[in-house]
Short mmCIF file of C-alpha atoms in Angstrom, two decimals:
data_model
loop_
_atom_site.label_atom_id
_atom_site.label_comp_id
_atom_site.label_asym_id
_atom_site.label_seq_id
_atom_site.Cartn_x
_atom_site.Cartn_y
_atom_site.Cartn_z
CA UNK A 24 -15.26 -20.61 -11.31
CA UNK A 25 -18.22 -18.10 -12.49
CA UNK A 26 -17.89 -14.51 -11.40
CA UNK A 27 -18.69 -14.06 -7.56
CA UNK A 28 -20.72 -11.05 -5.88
CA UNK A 29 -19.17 -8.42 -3.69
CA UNK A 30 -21.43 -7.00 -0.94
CA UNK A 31 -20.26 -3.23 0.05
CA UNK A 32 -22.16 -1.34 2.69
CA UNK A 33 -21.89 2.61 1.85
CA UNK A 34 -21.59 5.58 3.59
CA UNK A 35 -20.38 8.88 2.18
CA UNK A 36 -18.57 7.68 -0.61
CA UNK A 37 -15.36 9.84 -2.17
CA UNK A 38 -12.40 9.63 -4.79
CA UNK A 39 -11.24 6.56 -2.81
CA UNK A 40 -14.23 4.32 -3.37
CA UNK A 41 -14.01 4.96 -6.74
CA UNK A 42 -10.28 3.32 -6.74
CA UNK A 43 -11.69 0.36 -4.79
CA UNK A 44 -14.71 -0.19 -7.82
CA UNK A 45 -11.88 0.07 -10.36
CA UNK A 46 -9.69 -2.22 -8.80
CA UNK A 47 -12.84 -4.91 -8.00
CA UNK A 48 -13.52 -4.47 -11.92
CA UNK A 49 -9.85 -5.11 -12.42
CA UNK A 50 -9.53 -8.67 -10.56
CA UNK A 51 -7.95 -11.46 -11.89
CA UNK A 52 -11.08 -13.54 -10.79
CA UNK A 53 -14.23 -11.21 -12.46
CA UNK A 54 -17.15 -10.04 -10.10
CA UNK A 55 -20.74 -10.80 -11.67
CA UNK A 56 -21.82 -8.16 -9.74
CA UNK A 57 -21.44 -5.45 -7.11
CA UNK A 58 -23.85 -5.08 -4.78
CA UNK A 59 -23.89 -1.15 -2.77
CA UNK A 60 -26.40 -0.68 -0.20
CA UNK A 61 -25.73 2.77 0.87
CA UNK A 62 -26.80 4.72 3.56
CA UNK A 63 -28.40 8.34 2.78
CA UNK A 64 -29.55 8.25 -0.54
CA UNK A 65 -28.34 12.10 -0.60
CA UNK A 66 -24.79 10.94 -0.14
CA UNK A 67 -24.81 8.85 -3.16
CA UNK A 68 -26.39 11.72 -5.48
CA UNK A 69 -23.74 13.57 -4.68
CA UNK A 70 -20.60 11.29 -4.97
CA UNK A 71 -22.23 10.66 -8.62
CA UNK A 72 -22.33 14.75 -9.45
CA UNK A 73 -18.92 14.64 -8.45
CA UNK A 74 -17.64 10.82 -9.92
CA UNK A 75 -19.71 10.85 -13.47
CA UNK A 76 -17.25 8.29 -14.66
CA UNK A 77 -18.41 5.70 -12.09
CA UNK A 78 -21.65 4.90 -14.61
CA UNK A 79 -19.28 3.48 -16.74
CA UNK A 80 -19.50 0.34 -14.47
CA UNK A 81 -22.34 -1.79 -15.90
CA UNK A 82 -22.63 -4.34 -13.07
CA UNK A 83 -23.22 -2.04 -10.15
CA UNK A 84 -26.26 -2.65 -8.79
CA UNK A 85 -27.33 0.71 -6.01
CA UNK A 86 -30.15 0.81 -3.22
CA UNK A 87 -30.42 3.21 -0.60
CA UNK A 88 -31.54 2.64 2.97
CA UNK A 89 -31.83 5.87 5.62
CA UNK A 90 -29.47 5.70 8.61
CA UNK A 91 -31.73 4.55 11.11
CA UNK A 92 -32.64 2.01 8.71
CA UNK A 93 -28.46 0.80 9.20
CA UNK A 94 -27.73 -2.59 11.05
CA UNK A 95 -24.64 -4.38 10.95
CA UNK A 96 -26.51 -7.78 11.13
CA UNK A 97 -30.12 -7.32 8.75
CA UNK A 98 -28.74 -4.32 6.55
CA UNK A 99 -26.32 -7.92 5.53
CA UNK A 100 -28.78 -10.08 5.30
CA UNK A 101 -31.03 -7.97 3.04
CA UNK A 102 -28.25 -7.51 0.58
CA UNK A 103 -27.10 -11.24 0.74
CA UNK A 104 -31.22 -11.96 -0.26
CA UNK A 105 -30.34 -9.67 -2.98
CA UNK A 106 -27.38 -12.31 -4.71
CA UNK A 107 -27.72 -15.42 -6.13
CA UNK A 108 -24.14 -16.12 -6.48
CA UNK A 109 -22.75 -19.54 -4.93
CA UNK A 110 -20.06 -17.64 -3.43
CA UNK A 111 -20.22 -14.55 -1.94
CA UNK A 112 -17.90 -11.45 -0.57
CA UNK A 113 -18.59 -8.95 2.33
CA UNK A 114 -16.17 -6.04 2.48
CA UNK A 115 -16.59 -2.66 3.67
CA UNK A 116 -16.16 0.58 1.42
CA UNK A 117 -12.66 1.48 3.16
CA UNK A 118 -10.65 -1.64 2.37
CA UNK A 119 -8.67 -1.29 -0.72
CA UNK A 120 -7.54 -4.68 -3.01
CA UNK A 121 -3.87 -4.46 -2.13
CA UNK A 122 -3.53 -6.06 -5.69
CA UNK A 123 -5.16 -8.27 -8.40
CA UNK A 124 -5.78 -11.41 -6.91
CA UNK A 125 -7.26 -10.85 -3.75
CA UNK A 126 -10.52 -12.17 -4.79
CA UNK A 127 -8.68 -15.66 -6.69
CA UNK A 128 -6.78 -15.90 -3.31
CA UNK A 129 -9.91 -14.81 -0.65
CA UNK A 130 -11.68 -17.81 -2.11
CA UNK A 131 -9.67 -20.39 -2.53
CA UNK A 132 -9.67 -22.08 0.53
CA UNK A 133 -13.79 -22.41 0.51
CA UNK A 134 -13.15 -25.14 -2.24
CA UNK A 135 -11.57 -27.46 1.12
CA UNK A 136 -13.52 -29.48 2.87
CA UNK A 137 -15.78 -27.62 5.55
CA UNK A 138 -14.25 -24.58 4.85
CA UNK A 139 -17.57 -21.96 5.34
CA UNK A 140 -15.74 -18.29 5.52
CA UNK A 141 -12.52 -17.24 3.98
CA UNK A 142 -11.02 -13.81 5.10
CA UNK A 143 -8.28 -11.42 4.28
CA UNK A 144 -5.44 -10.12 5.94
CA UNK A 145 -5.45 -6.38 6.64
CA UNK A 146 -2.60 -4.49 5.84
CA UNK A 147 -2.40 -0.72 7.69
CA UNK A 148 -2.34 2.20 5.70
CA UNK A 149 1.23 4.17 5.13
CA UNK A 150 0.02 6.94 7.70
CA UNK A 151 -0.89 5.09 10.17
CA UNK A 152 1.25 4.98 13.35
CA UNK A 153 3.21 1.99 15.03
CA UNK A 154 1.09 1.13 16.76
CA UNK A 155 -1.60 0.68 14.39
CA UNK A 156 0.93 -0.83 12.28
CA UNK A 157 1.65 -3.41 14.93
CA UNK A 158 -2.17 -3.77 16.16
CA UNK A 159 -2.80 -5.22 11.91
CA UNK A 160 0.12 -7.64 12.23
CA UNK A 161 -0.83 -8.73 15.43
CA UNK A 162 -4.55 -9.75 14.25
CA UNK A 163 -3.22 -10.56 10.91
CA UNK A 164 0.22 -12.43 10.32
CA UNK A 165 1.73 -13.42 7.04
CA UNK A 166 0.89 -17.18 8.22
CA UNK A 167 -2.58 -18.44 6.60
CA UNK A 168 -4.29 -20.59 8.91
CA UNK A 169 -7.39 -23.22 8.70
CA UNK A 170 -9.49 -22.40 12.29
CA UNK A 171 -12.30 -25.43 13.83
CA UNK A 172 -13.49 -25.98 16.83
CA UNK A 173 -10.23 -28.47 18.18
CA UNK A 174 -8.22 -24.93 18.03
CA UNK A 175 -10.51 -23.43 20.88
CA UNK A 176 -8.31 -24.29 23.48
CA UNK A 177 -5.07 -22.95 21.55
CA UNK A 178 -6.59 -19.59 20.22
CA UNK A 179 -9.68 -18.60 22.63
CA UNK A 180 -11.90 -15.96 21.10
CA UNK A 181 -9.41 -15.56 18.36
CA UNK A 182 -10.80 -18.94 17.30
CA UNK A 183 -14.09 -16.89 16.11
CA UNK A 184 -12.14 -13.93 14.79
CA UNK A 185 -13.61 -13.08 10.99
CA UNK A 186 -13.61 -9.77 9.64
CA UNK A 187 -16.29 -8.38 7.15
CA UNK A 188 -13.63 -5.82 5.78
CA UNK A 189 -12.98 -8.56 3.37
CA UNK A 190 -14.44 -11.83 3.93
CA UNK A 191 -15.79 -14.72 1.30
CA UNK A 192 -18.82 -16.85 2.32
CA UNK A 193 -20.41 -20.12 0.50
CA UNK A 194 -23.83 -19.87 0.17
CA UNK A 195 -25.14 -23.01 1.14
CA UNK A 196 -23.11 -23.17 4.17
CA UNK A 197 -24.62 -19.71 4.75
CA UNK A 198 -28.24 -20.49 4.11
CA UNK A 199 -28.06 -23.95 6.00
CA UNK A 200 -26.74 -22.15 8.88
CA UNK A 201 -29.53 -19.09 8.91
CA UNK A 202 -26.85 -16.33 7.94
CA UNK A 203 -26.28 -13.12 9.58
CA UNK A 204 -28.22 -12.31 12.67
CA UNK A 205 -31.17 -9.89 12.05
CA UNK A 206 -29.54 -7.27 14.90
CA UNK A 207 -26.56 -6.21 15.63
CA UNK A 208 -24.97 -3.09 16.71
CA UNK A 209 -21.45 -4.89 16.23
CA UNK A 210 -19.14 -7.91 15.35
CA UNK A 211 -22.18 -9.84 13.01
CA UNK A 212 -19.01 -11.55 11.33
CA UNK A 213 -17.77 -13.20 14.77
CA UNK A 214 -21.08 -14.51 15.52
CA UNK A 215 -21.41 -15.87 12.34
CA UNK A 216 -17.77 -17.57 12.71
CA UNK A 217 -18.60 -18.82 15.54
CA UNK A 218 -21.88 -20.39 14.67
CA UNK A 219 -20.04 -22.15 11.80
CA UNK A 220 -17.40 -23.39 14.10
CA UNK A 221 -19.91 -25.01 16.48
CA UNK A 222 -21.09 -26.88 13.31
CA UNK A 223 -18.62 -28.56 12.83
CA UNK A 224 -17.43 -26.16 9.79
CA UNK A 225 -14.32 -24.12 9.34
CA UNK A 226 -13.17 -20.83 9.26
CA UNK A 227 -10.15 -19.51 6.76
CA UNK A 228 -7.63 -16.51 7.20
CA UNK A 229 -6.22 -16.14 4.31
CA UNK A 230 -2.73 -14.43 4.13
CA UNK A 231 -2.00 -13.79 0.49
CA UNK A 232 -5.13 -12.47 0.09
CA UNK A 233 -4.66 -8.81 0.91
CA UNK A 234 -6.60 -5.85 1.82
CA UNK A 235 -5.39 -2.00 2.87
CA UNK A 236 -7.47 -1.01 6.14
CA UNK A 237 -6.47 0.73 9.22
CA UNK A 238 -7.92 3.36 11.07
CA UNK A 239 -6.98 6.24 12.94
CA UNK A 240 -9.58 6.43 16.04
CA UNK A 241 -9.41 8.91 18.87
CA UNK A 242 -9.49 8.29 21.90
CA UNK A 243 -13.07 9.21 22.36
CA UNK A 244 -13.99 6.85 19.19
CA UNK A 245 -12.48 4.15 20.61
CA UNK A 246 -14.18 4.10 23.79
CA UNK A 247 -17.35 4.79 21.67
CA UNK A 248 -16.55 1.32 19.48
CA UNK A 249 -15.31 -0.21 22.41
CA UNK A 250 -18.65 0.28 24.16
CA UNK A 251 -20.70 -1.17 20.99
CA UNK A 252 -17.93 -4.15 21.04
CA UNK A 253 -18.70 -4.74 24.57
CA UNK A 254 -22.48 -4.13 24.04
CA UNK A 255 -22.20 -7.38 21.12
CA UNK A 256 -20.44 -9.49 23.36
CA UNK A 257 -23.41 -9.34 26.66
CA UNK A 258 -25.74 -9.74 24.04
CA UNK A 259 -24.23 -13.22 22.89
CA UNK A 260 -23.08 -14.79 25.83
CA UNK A 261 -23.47 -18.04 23.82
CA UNK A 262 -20.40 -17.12 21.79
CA UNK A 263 -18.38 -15.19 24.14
CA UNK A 264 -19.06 -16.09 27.95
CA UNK A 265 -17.22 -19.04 27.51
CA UNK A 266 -13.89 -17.31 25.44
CA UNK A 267 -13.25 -14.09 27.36
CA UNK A 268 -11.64 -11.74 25.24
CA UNK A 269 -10.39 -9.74 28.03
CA UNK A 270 -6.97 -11.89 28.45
CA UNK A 271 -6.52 -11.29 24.50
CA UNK A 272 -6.95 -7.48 25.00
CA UNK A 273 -3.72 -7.62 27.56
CA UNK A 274 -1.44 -9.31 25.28
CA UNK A 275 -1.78 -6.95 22.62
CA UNK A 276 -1.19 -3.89 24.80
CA UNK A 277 1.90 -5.65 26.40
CA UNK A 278 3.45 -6.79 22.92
CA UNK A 279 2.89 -3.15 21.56
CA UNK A 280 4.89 -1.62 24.09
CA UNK A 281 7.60 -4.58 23.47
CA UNK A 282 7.60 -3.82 19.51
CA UNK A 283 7.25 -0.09 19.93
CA UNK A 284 10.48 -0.72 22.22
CA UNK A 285 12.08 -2.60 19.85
CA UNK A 286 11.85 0.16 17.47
CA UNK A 287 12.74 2.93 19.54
CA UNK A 288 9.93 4.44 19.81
CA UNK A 289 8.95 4.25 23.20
CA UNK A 290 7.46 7.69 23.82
CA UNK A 291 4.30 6.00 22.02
CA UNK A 292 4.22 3.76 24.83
CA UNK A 293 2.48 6.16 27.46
CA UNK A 294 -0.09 7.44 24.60
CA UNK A 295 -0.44 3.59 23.49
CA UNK A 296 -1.47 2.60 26.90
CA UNK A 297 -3.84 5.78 27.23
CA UNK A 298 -5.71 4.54 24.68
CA UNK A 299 -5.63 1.33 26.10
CA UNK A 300 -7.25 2.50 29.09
CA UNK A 301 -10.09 4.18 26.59
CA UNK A 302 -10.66 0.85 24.85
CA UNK A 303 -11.02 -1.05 28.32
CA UNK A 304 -13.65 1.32 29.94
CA UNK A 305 -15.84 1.88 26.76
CA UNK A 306 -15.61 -2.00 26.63
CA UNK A 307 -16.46 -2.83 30.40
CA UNK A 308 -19.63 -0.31 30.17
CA UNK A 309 -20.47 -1.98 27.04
CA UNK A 310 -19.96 -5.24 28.76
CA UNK A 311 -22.73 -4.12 31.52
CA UNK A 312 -24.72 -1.85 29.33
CA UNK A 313 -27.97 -3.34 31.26
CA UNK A 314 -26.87 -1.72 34.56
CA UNK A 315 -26.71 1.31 32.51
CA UNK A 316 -29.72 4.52 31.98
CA UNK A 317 -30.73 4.99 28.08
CA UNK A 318 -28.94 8.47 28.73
CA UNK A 319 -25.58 7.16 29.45
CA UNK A 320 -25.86 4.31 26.75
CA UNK A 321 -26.82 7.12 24.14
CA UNK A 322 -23.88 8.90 25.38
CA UNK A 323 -21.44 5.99 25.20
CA UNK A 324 -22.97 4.21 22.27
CA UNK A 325 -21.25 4.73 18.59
CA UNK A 326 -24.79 3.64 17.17
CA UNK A 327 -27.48 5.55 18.51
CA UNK A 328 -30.07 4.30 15.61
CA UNK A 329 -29.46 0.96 17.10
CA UNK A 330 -31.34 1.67 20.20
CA UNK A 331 -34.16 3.85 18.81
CA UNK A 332 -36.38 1.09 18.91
CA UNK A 333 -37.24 1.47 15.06
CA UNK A 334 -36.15 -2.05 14.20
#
């Protein structure tokens, strides 16, 4: 196979995106090119002061868009116009290659029948917390699995789950199908999925192909992303009225407490379930955003720019 692109949205760059360029540069299946489009061209300048050695990298191609300029879904799009590559790969600049052959192993499966998107499993950092632990193995087991519409009724939403931390994409299947949609504040890779599945294509997780990405949210930012979430799913009813994602919200609190048990660590519980109770709210308001003032969605929102009217 000829050398794929990567895609990598940018924001603030440090020490650690360097690692992630190096270990894209060292894959076992070579990148043509990387593709940055990074947010505040003042940010970039300076991570290049303070990273000289990253010039080094020949096939790095750099544009710069301002931050109200950001969208998940058309600040995509633009860079996908950008490749010509028959396969391409979104990630985001805070998932680390967990080894060599992520790429060779992300994009395998598109060479099956149907297959459309192919995307990694997410492995938490060392510092995260149990429960962060737990929430990555919950949306991403060791078991690779092949997703189309028949699994609906098995796997609800999770039928449409993708992730853009690490996903590969086949052009054609990507052009045919009009690609990313030109706004959205969040989840551009689930609608995506979704519109694939209703094609009659299929989507790919991927198990051996492995990325490090976790977060550690406060409780404030996670009612703030649970409000966008929420926000994305009222604004595509015709992807997510009909696979509530409310039911799958529930059994990942209650199996948390039951592996946070397990371990004996059930202190975390109470603190688990707080947070819980963040998520849920910032995703109901987000759910109903249109009952809402601009005030209180500029309040709850995580994106302001998104609702500046700019776009």
């Amino acid at each position: 196979m000829q050398g794929i692109d990567v895609i990598i949205p940018v924001y603030k760059p440090g020490a650690s995106f360097i690692e992630l360029i190096e270990k894209l540069e060292q894959q076992s299946l070579s990148v043509h090119r990387i593709l940055l489009v990074n947010t505040e061209q003042k940010y970039w300048e300076k991570f290049e002061s303070d990273y000289p050695d990253r010039r080094r990298y020949e096939n790095i191609e750099v544009w710069h868009i301002s931050k109200e300029e950001f969208d998940h879904g058309k600040t995509r799009r633009e860079a996908v116009e950008r490749s010509e590559a028959e396969i391409f790969v979104m990630m985001t600049d805070d998932a680390m290659p967990a080894d060599a052959f992520l790429l060779e192993r992300l994009v395998k499966p598109l060479s099956e029948e149907n297959v459309a998107v192919s995307y990694a499993r997410q492995l938490a950092r060392k510092e995260a917390g149990s429960a962060e632990q737990f929430t990555r193995e919950f949306n991403y087991p060791e078991k690779s699995r092949i997703k189309s519409e028949k699994d609906i009724a098995e796997l609800g939403i999770k039928t449409y789950f993708c992730s853009n931390v690490c996903a590969a994409y086949r052009r054609d299947i990507y052009e045919e199908l009009g690609g990313f949609v030109p706004r959205a504040i969040f989840n551009e890779d689930m609608i995506y999925a979704a519109g694939c599945i209703k094609a009659g294509y299929r989507i790919a997780y991927t198990a051996d192909a492995k990325v490090v990405h976790s977060h550690q949210y406060t409780n404030k930012e996670q009612f703030h992303r649970n409000f966008d979430l929420g926000v994305s799913q009222a604004e595509h009813p015709e992807v997510f009225e009909s696979v509530p994602a409310e039911s799958e919200g529930i059994r990942l609190v209650l199996r948390t407490a039951a592996y946070l048990r397990k371990k004996g660590e059930s202190r975390l519980i109470l603190p688990m379930c707080i947070t819980s109770i963040y998520k849920f709210f910032g995703y109901k308001l987000g759910k109903n955003y249109k009952k809402l003032s601009f005030r209180r969605i500029m309040k709850y929102t995580m994106n302001k720019a998104y609702w500046n009217g700019s776009r």
